[in-house]
Amino acid sequence: MLAYAPAALLFGVFCVRVLRERRRFGNAVLLGLAVLCALAAWTLQLARSDSTSGLVVAWSLVGLGSLAVLVLTCFLFLNGLQMVRKEGRSPSNLLSLLAALAILAVIALLITAFVVRTPVLTGVAATVGGIALYVSFLFLCFVCYAFLYGRLRVRRGADYVVVLGSGLVGGSTVPPLLASRLKRAQAVHARLARRGSAPVLITSGGQGPDEDLPESHAMADYLTAQGFPADLIEREDRSTTTEENLRYSKAIMEKAKPDYRCVIVTNNYHAFRAALTARQMRIRGQVVGSPTAAYFWPNATIREFAAILVSYRWTNAAMCSLLVLGGVLAWWTRSNGTG
């Protein structure tokens, strides 16, 4: 049981950090490390047992892992084709397809390096494989914790409900993606109103170059058409990005009530990254997500993860540099071994 102590310790630290501040990417990494340590301890326990069942379980895990990679690759490839067919060939819509091709390329490189066994190819494969494992680990941490974050209830009351804009169709029409945010905001508002005084709902979004009016105005019109009281809506109509959505909405809330509390509403794939941004801006509130079309979710999740990698670029650059050094070491060891 001592082998499970690191996993238990990491999980304990994870729980404490979540209770203190759930809007941290470090929480996702801690949870991933706890699960990884638990799996390592279990594998070690199986390896130490001389029973045939232990070997069967170990090889079954390897087989399931390989099958999972194959299924994931096929799923991403098919999802990428579906995204192109439904949403067009813009770069942001090709992420699922590119991810599937990247997985195939890494597998092909590793197999080639194993067969050919040249020093240079060994070093390159070690570097690429290490970076692939690192990014895959972070991605799994992100997906699992984002799923968990979206299911943690907001138990405090709130003075404001902030709805983040996402663009209009035809210059003036609220699209289904944005409509789902507004419907979730109405549900959150109704729940908070039952606890006490009704909060103010802030629609946040400026006017894009291809839009006939600011997103916040179209969002407010959509809500009033659904019967929502117009006197409980405030419009933030200057923002063009998520960061500006949050910054300008924060200014409105702080001006009216410096000790405000809020709930921010976006789509479920975007909720965790919006929460990280809100924490960086010291906004007092959590983020909740609304449903997203199933075909759109994988590509959007990859895009959100890529944005988080960029926001932590220096940490990731340092880790990748270490992995490159590991690849150089593998090349050097192989060169001396064959020389």
Coordinates of C-alpha atoms in Angstrom, one line a residue, residues 9-328:
L9 CA -0.8 12.8 -1.3
L10 CA -1.3 14.4 -4.7
F11 CA -5.0 13.8 -4.6
G12 CA -5.2 15.4 -1.2
V13 CA -3.3 18.4 -2.4
F14 CA -5.7 18.5 -5.4
C15 CA -8.8 18.5 -3.2
V16 CA -7.4 21.3 -1.0
R17 CA -6.6 23.5 -4.0
V18 CA -10.0 22.9 -5.5
L19 CA -11.7 24.0 -2.3
R20 CA -9.5 27.2 -2.2
E21 CA -9.7 28.1 -5.9
R22 CA -11.1 25.8 -8.6
R23 CA -10.1 28.1 -11.5
R24 CA -6.5 26.8 -11.8
F25 CA -4.9 24.7 -14.6
G26 CA -2.5 23.4 -11.9
N27 CA -5.5 21.5 -10.4
A28 CA -5.9 19.6 -13.7
V29 CA -2.2 18.7 -13.7
L30 CA -2.4 17.6 -10.1
L31 CA -5.4 15.3 -10.7
G32 CA -3.6 13.8 -13.8
L33 CA -0.4 13.2 -11.8
A34 CA -2.4 11.5 -9.0
V35 CA -4.1 9.2 -11.5
L36 CA -0.7 8.5 -13.2
C37 CA 0.9 7.7 -9.8
A38 CA -2.0 5.4 -8.9
L39 CA -1.7 3.6 -12.2
A40 CA 2.1 3.3 -11.8
A41 CA 1.7 1.8 -8.3
W42 CA -0.9 -0.7 -9.6
T43 CA 1.3 -1.7 -12.5
L44 CA 4.3 -2.2 -10.1
Q45 CA 2.0 -4.3 -7.9
L46 CA 1.1 -6.4 -10.9
A47 CA 4.7 -6.8 -12.0
R48 CA 5.8 -7.9 -8.6
S49 CA 3.2 -10.6 -8.5
D50 CA 4.3 -13.8 -10.3
S51 CA 0.8 -14.8 -11.1
T52 CA -0.4 -15.3 -14.7
S53 CA -3.4 -13.0 -14.0
G54 CA -1.1 -10.1 -13.4
L55 CA 0.6 -10.5 -16.8
V56 CA -2.8 -10.9 -18.5
V57 CA -4.0 -7.7 -16.9
A58 CA -0.8 -5.8 -17.9
W59 CA -1.0 -6.9 -21.5
S60 CA -4.7 -6.3 -21.6
L61 CA -4.0 -2.7 -20.6
V62 CA -1.4 -2.3 -23.3
G63 CA -3.9 -3.7 -25.8
L64 CA -6.7 -1.4 -24.6
G65 CA -4.4 1.6 -24.8
S66 CA -3.4 0.8 -28.4
L67 CA -7.1 0.2 -29.3
A68 CA -8.0 3.5 -27.7
V69 CA -5.4 5.4 -29.8
L70 CA -6.7 3.8 -32.9
V71 CA -10.3 4.6 -32.1
L72 CA -9.4 8.2 -31.2
T73 CA -7.6 8.7 -34.4
C74 CA -10.5 7.4 -36.5
F75 CA -12.9 9.5 -34.5
L76 CA -10.9 12.7 -34.9
F77 CA -10.5 12.0 -38.7
L78 CA -14.2 11.5 -39.2
N79 CA -15.1 14.5 -37.0
G80 CA -12.6 16.6 -39.0
L81 CA -14.4 15.7 -42.2
Q82 CA -17.8 16.4 -40.7
M83 CA -16.5 19.9 -39.5
V84 CA -15.3 20.7 -43.0
R85 CA -18.6 19.6 -44.5
K86 CA -20.8 21.6 -42.0
E87 CA -18.6 24.6 -41.1
G88 CA -16.2 25.1 -44.0
R89 CA -12.5 24.8 -44.5
S90 CA -11.2 27.6 -42.2
P91 CA -8.0 26.8 -40.2
S92 CA -9.9 26.6 -36.9
N93 CA -12.2 23.9 -38.4
L94 CA -9.4 21.7 -39.4
L95 CA -8.0 21.0 -35.9
S96 CA -9.6 17.6 -35.5
L97 CA -8.3 16.4 -38.9
L98 CA -4.8 17.8 -38.2
A99 CA -4.8 16.1 -34.8
A100 CA -5.6 12.7 -36.4
L101 CA -2.9 13.2 -39.0
A102 CA -0.4 14.2 -36.3
I103 CA -1.1 11.0 -34.3
L104 CA -0.6 8.9 -37.4
A105 CA 2.7 10.7 -38.2
V106 CA 4.0 10.1 -34.7
I107 CA 3.1 6.4 -34.8
A108 CA 4.7 6.1 -38.2
L109 CA 7.9 7.8 -37.0
L110 CA 8.2 5.6 -33.9
I111 CA 7.7 2.4 -35.9
T112 CA 10.2 3.5 -38.5
A113 CA 12.8 4.4 -35.8
F114 CA 12.2 1.0 -34.2
V115 CA 12.8 -0.9 -37.5
V116 CA 15.7 1.2 -38.9
R117 CA 17.5 1.9 -35.6
T118 CA 19.8 4.7 -36.9
P119 CA 21.2 7.1 -34.2
V120 CA 19.6 10.2 -35.8
L121 CA 16.2 8.6 -36.2
T122 CA 16.3 7.3 -32.7
G123 CA 17.0 10.8 -31.3
V124 CA 14.3 12.3 -33.4
A125 CA 11.8 9.6 -32.4
A126 CA 12.7 10.0 -28.7
T127 CA 12.1 13.8 -28.9
V128 CA 8.9 13.6 -30.9
G129 CA 7.6 10.7 -28.8
G130 CA 8.4 12.5 -25.5
I131 CA 6.7 15.8 -26.7
A132 CA 3.7 13.8 -27.9
L133 CA 3.3 12.0 -24.5
Y134 CA 3.7 15.4 -22.7
V135 CA 1.0 17.1 -24.8
S136 CA -1.3 14.1 -24.6
F137 CA -0.9 14.0 -20.8
L138 CA -1.8 17.7 -20.6
F139 CA -4.7 17.3 -23.0
L140 CA -6.2 14.4 -20.9
C141 CA -5.7 16.5 -17.7
F142 CA -7.5 19.4 -19.4
V143 CA -10.4 17.4 -20.7
C144 CA -11.0 15.5 -17.5
Y145 CA -10.8 18.6 -15.2
A146 CA -12.8 20.7 -17.6
F147 CA -15.5 18.1 -17.4
L148 CA -15.3 18.1 -13.6
Y149 CA -15.2 21.9 -13.4
G150 CA -18.4 22.1 -15.4
R151 CA -20.2 19.9 -12.9
L152 CA -19.1 21.8 -9.8
R153 CA -22.1 23.7 -8.6
V154 CA -22.0 27.5 -8.0
R155 CA -23.4 27.6 -4.4
R156 CA -23.0 31.3 -3.7
G157 CA -25.5 34.0 -4.6
A158 CA -24.7 36.5 -7.4
D159 CA -25.4 40.1 -8.2
Y160 CA -24.8 39.6 -12.0
V161 CA -25.1 37.0 -14.7
V162 CA -22.7 37.7 -17.5
V163 CA -23.3 36.1 -20.9
L164 CA -20.3 36.1 -23.3
G165 CA -21.1 36.8 -27.0
S166 CA -20.0 34.6 -29.9
G167 CA -20.9 36.3 -33.1
L168 CA -24.2 36.8 -35.1
V169 CA -25.5 35.1 -38.2
G170 CA -26.4 37.3 -41.2
G171 CA -25.3 40.4 -39.2
S172 CA -28.2 40.4 -36.8
T173 CA -29.5 37.0 -35.9
V174 CA -28.5 35.0 -32.7
P175 CA -27.1 31.6 -33.9
P176 CA -27.9 28.3 -32.0
L177 CA -24.5 28.4 -30.2
L178 CA -25.3 31.8 -28.7
A179 CA -28.9 30.9 -28.1
S180 CA -27.8 28.0 -25.9
R181 CA -25.8 30.4 -23.8
L182 CA -28.7 32.8 -23.4
K183 CA -31.1 29.9 -22.4
R184 CA -28.6 28.7 -19.8
A185 CA -28.2 32.3 -18.5
Q186 CA -32.0 32.5 -18.1
A187 CA -32.0 29.2 -16.1
V188 CA -29.1 30.4 -13.9
H189 CA -30.9 33.7 -13.4
A190 CA -34.1 32.1 -12.4
R191 CA -32.3 29.8 -9.9
L192 CA -30.5 32.8 -8.4
A193 CA -33.6 34.9 -8.2
R194 CA -35.4 32.1 -6.2
R195 CA -32.7 32.6 -3.5
G196 CA -33.3 36.3 -3.1
S197 CA -33.2 39.5 -5.2
A198 CA -32.9 39.0 -9.0
P199 CA -29.4 39.6 -10.4
V200 CA -28.8 41.9 -13.3
L201 CA -28.0 40.1 -16.6
I202 CA -25.2 41.6 -18.6
T203 CA -25.1 40.7 -22.3
S204 CA -21.5 41.2 -23.5
G205 CA -20.4 41.6 -27.1
G206 CA -19.5 44.4 -29.4
Q207 CA -20.1 44.9 -33.1
G208 CA -18.0 43.1 -35.6
P209 CA -17.2 44.3 -39.1
D210 CA -19.8 42.0 -40.7
E211 CA -22.5 42.7 -38.1
D212 CA -25.4 45.2 -38.3
L213 CA -25.6 45.8 -34.6
P214 CA -23.6 44.9 -31.5
E215 CA -23.9 41.3 -30.3
S216 CA -25.0 42.5 -26.9
H217 CA -28.0 44.3 -28.4
A218 CA -29.1 41.2 -30.4
M219 CA -28.7 39.1 -27.3
A220 CA -30.8 41.5 -25.2
D221 CA -33.5 41.5 -28.0
Y222 CA -33.5 37.7 -28.0
L223 CA -34.0 37.6 -24.2
T224 CA -36.8 40.2 -24.2
A225 CA -38.5 38.3 -27.0
Q226 CA -38.4 35.2 -24.7
G227 CA -40.2 37.2 -22.0
F228 CA -37.1 38.2 -19.9
P229 CA -37.6 41.6 -18.1
A230 CA -35.8 44.3 -20.1
D231 CA -35.1 46.3 -16.9
L232 CA -32.9 43.5 -15.6
I233 CA -30.6 43.6 -18.7
E234 CA -27.5 45.7 -19.1
R235 CA -25.6 45.8 -22.4
E236 CA -21.8 45.8 -22.7
D237 CA -21.2 46.6 -26.4
R238 CA -17.5 47.4 -26.8
S239 CA -15.8 44.0 -26.5
T240 CA -14.5 41.9 -29.4
T241 CA -12.7 39.1 -27.6
T242 CA -13.3 36.9 -24.5
E243 CA -10.7 39.0 -22.6
E244 CA -12.5 42.2 -23.5
N245 CA -15.9 40.6 -22.6
L246 CA -14.7 40.0 -19.1
R247 CA -12.7 43.2 -18.7
Y248 CA -15.5 45.5 -19.7
S249 CA -18.2 43.5 -17.9
K250 CA -16.0 43.7 -14.7
A251 CA -15.8 47.5 -15.1
I252 CA -19.6 47.7 -15.2
M253 CA -20.0 45.4 -12.1
E254 CA -17.3 47.2 -10.1
K255 CA -18.7 50.6 -10.8
A256 CA -22.2 49.6 -9.6
K257 CA -21.2 47.3 -6.8
P258 CA -17.5 47.0 -5.8
D259 CA -18.1 43.8 -3.7
Y260 CA -20.1 42.1 -6.5
R261 CA -20.4 38.4 -7.1
C262 CA -21.2 37.0 -10.6
V263 CA -21.8 33.9 -12.7
I264 CA -20.4 33.9 -16.2
V265 CA -22.1 31.9 -18.9
T266 CA -20.5 30.5 -22.1
N267 CA -20.5 27.2 -23.9
N268 CA -19.3 24.1 -22.1
Y269 CA -16.2 23.6 -24.2
H270 CA -15.1 27.2 -23.4
A271 CA -16.1 27.3 -19.7
F272 CA -12.8 26.2 -18.1
R273 CA -10.6 28.5 -20.2
A274 CA -13.0 31.4 -19.5
A275 CA -12.6 30.6 -15.8
L276 CA -8.8 30.7 -16.1
T277 CA -9.1 34.1 -17.8
A278 CA -11.5 35.4 -15.2
R279 CA -9.2 34.3 -12.4
Q280 CA -6.3 36.2 -14.1
M281 CA -8.5 39.3 -14.2
R282 CA -9.5 38.8 -10.5
I283 CA -13.2 38.6 -11.4
R284 CA -15.2 37.3 -8.4
G285 CA -17.3 34.6 -10.0
Q286 CA -17.4 31.2 -11.5
V287 CA -18.2 30.1 -15.1
V288 CA -20.9 27.7 -16.2
G289 CA -21.4 26.1 -19.6
S290 CA -24.3 25.6 -21.9
P291 CA -24.7 22.5 -24.3
T292 CA -22.9 22.5 -27.6
A293 CA -23.6 20.4 -30.7
A294 CA -21.9 17.1 -30.5
Y295 CA -20.0 17.4 -33.8
F296 CA -18.7 20.8 -32.9
W297 CA -17.4 19.9 -29.4
P298 CA -14.1 17.9 -30.3
N299 CA -12.7 20.5 -32.6
A300 CA -13.7 23.4 -30.2
T301 CA -12.1 21.5 -27.3
I302 CA -8.8 21.1 -29.2
R303 CA -8.9 24.8 -30.0
E304 CA -9.4 25.7 -26.3
F305 CA -6.5 23.4 -25.3
A306 CA -4.2 25.0 -27.9
A307 CA -5.1 28.4 -26.5
I308 CA -4.2 27.3 -23.0
L309 CA -0.9 25.9 -24.2
V310 CA -0.1 29.3 -25.7
S311 CA -1.1 31.1 -22.4
Y312 CA 1.4 28.9 -20.5
R313 CA 4.0 29.0 -23.4
W314 CA 7.1 29.6 -21.2
T315 CA 6.4 26.6 -19.0
N316 CA 5.7 24.4 -22.0
A317 CA 8.7 25.7 -23.9
A318 CA 10.9 24.8 -20.9
M319 CA 9.4 21.3 -20.7
C320 CA 9.8 20.7 -24.5
S321 CA 13.5 21.9 -24.3
L322 CA 14.1 19.2 -21.7
L323 CA 12.5 16.7 -23.9
V324 CA 14.7 17.8 -26.8
L325 CA 17.7 17.4 -24.6
G326 CA 16.5 13.9 -23.9
G327 CA 16.3 13.2 -27.6
V328 CA 19.9 14.5 -28.1

